[in-house]
Amino acid sequence: MTIQHFEQVDILNIIANFTEDRSHRSSLIIPFLNRSNDKTLCIIGQNPSDANENHADKTLKYLEMFVYRNLPEYSKIIMLNLYSRIDTEKKSCSDLERTETYNELVKYINENSDFLLVFGASKKDGAYNFHLKFNDIKVHLKEKNLFKIDTKNNTEYPPHPGNRKITYTNLNYGISSFTIWSL
């Protein structure tokens, strides 16, 4: 089933950055229609799907709708992930990240100031260790504005849109600041 991007996404100007073999996605830049500012919100998830310029996935579409509806100060989002391997089932055991995709992640972190973290509480899934990977990049996020979707749960980690309180549909949450140094 193909999931279309949210109707307020400027589809003609989406930029998807994949490796040459298209097994890794380093970023997905998604501008919104009818937003005149030039403010960017970077979102850091777990690992990407094959979502691109032509279609989304359920996580991405939720995030497009959530940011457009609740955070009008942002004119675009940049979807990033802790790992770059396209593997929604998390069955891969190797080649989870490449040097060029990691370098692009760090570049976007260095160039931007606002980040919505959505990688969830799942510590490990197959070969993916999300908390360990987050520890690898958090030094780059030291002086950044970090946020999470505020489900009113005082959880240690930022909820993923698949969280049982959100279930890819509940847009009625705000965001709250997120402190990473206690992790």
XYZ file of C-alpha atoms in Angstrom:
183
model
C 0.000 0.000 0.000
C 1.423 3.351 -1.049
C 1.117 6.181 1.459
C 0.932 9.642 -0.040
C 2.686 12.609 1.527
C 0.525 14.976 3.575
C -1.422 17.375 1.347
C 0.446 20.437 2.680
C 3.849 19.087 1.647
C 5.510 20.776 -1.328
C 6.023 17.493 -3.175
C 7.831 19.056 -6.127
C 10.631 20.275 -3.860
C 11.233 17.197 -1.693
C 14.852 16.035 -1.761
C 15.640 12.417 -0.907
C 19.279 11.485 -0.389
C 19.985 7.796 -0.923
C 23.220 5.896 -1.407
C 23.910 4.856 -4.977
C 22.582 1.333 -4.352
C 19.474 2.827 -2.633
C 19.887 0.553 0.387
C 20.516 3.534 2.681
C 18.794 6.889 3.041
C 20.725 9.635 4.753
C 18.094 12.376 4.694
C 14.731 13.420 3.376
C 14.116 17.168 3.083
C 10.417 18.003 3.087
C 9.237 21.593 2.580
C 5.692 22.682 3.395
C 3.320 24.677 1.234
C 2.118 28.074 2.455
C 4.972 28.677 4.866
C 6.910 31.826 4.200
C 9.614 31.474 6.853
C 12.855 29.607 6.407
C 13.001 27.728 9.711
C 13.929 24.034 9.691
C 13.057 21.264 12.144
C 15.278 18.201 11.954
C 13.687 14.967 13.118
C 15.784 12.022 14.271
C 14.139 8.593 14.105
C 15.379 5.013 14.277
C 16.090 3.925 10.699
C 14.472 4.875 7.398
C 11.948 3.260 5.133
C 12.088 3.667 1.364
C 9.989 6.860 1.617
C 11.119 9.338 -0.995
C 9.934 12.245 -3.182
C 6.923 10.266 -4.375
C 5.594 8.531 -1.272
C 5.782 8.574 2.505
C 5.410 5.886 5.159
C 3.103 5.999 8.177
C 5.751 7.484 10.494
C 6.748 10.169 8.026
C 3.175 11.124 7.143
C 2.299 11.424 10.825
C 5.332 13.672 11.376
C 4.460 15.825 8.346
C 0.925 16.337 9.698
C 2.096 16.819 13.292
C 4.676 19.490 12.451
C 2.414 21.296 9.978
C -0.499 21.401 12.405
C 1.301 22.014 15.706
C 4.524 23.822 14.798
C 3.697 26.536 12.240
C 7.039 28.263 12.772
C 8.747 25.583 10.663
C 8.690 25.730 6.880
C 10.411 22.387 6.351
C 11.518 19.240 8.070
C 14.624 17.169 7.500
C 14.087 13.522 8.351
C 17.229 11.906 9.729
C 17.774 8.588 11.475
C 20.144 6.993 13.950
C 20.850 4.288 11.364
C 20.671 4.740 7.592
C 19.851 1.186 6.451
C 16.417 0.845 4.794
C 15.152 -2.017 6.883
C 11.743 -1.405 8.444
C 11.566 -5.002 9.679
C 15.007 -4.627 11.296
C 16.198 -7.965 9.951
C 19.591 -6.832 8.639
C 22.606 -7.809 10.695
C 25.264 -5.835 8.883
C 25.744 -2.693 6.792
C 23.430 -0.740 9.114
C 25.219 2.524 8.444
C 27.781 3.872 6.025
C 30.438 6.495 6.496
C 28.865 8.888 3.987
C 25.430 8.651 5.607
C 26.877 9.183 9.095
C 28.820 12.194 7.830
C 25.642 13.663 6.356
C 23.816 13.134 9.670
C 26.555 15.028 11.522
C 26.540 17.754 8.852
C 22.801 18.358 9.312
C 23.205 18.356 13.084
C 25.961 20.954 12.827
C 24.005 23.150 10.394
C 20.696 23.211 12.286
C 19.525 24.124 15.760
C 16.088 22.533 16.332
C 15.592 18.762 16.633
C 12.554 16.626 17.331
C 13.667 13.232 18.622
C 11.337 10.311 17.851
C 13.494 7.201 18.137
C 11.448 5.746 20.987
C 12.253 3.695 24.051
C 13.138 0.449 22.281
C 16.732 -0.095 23.313
C 17.649 -2.837 20.896
C 15.902 -4.417 17.942
C 17.906 -7.099 16.185
C 21.349 -5.742 15.362
C 20.160 -2.172 15.963
C 21.091 -0.692 19.327
C 19.290 2.657 19.320
C 20.436 3.892 22.723
C 24.076 3.097 22.014
C 23.844 4.795 18.613
C 22.200 7.856 20.177
C 25.078 8.013 22.682
C 27.445 8.166 19.676
C 25.796 11.293 18.268
C 24.609 13.150 21.362
C 27.895 15.035 21.710
C 26.983 16.789 18.424
C 23.610 17.804 19.893
C 25.057 19.502 22.977
C 24.151 23.109 22.097
C 20.959 22.308 20.163
C 17.276 22.788 20.958
C 15.954 19.276 21.529
C 12.285 18.366 21.710
C 10.068 15.315 22.031
C 6.379 14.767 21.441
C 4.847 15.453 24.840
C 2.520 12.544 25.627
C 2.600 13.523 29.320
C 4.468 10.308 30.087
C 7.638 11.048 31.962
C 9.573 8.494 29.983
C 13.304 8.652 29.662
C 13.248 8.453 25.872
C 11.362 10.451 23.241
C 8.272 8.600 21.960
C 8.038 7.257 18.444
C 4.809 7.989 16.480
C 3.958 4.297 16.879
C 3.829 4.752 20.672
C 0.576 3.386 22.129
C -0.584 6.899 23.078
C 0.052 8.268 19.578
C -0.554 5.268 17.270
C 0.262 7.336 14.181
C -3.024 9.244 14.517
C -3.138 11.397 17.645
C -2.046 14.888 16.615
C -3.281 16.522 19.827
C 0.076 16.654 21.551
C 2.532 19.472 21.835
C 6.245 19.227 22.218
C 8.437 19.600 25.260
C 12.127 20.141 25.767
C 14.269 17.061 25.954
C 17.462 16.780 27.963
C 19.911 14.176 26.731
C 22.669 14.446 29.285
C 20.920 12.280 31.839
C 20.756 9.350 29.422
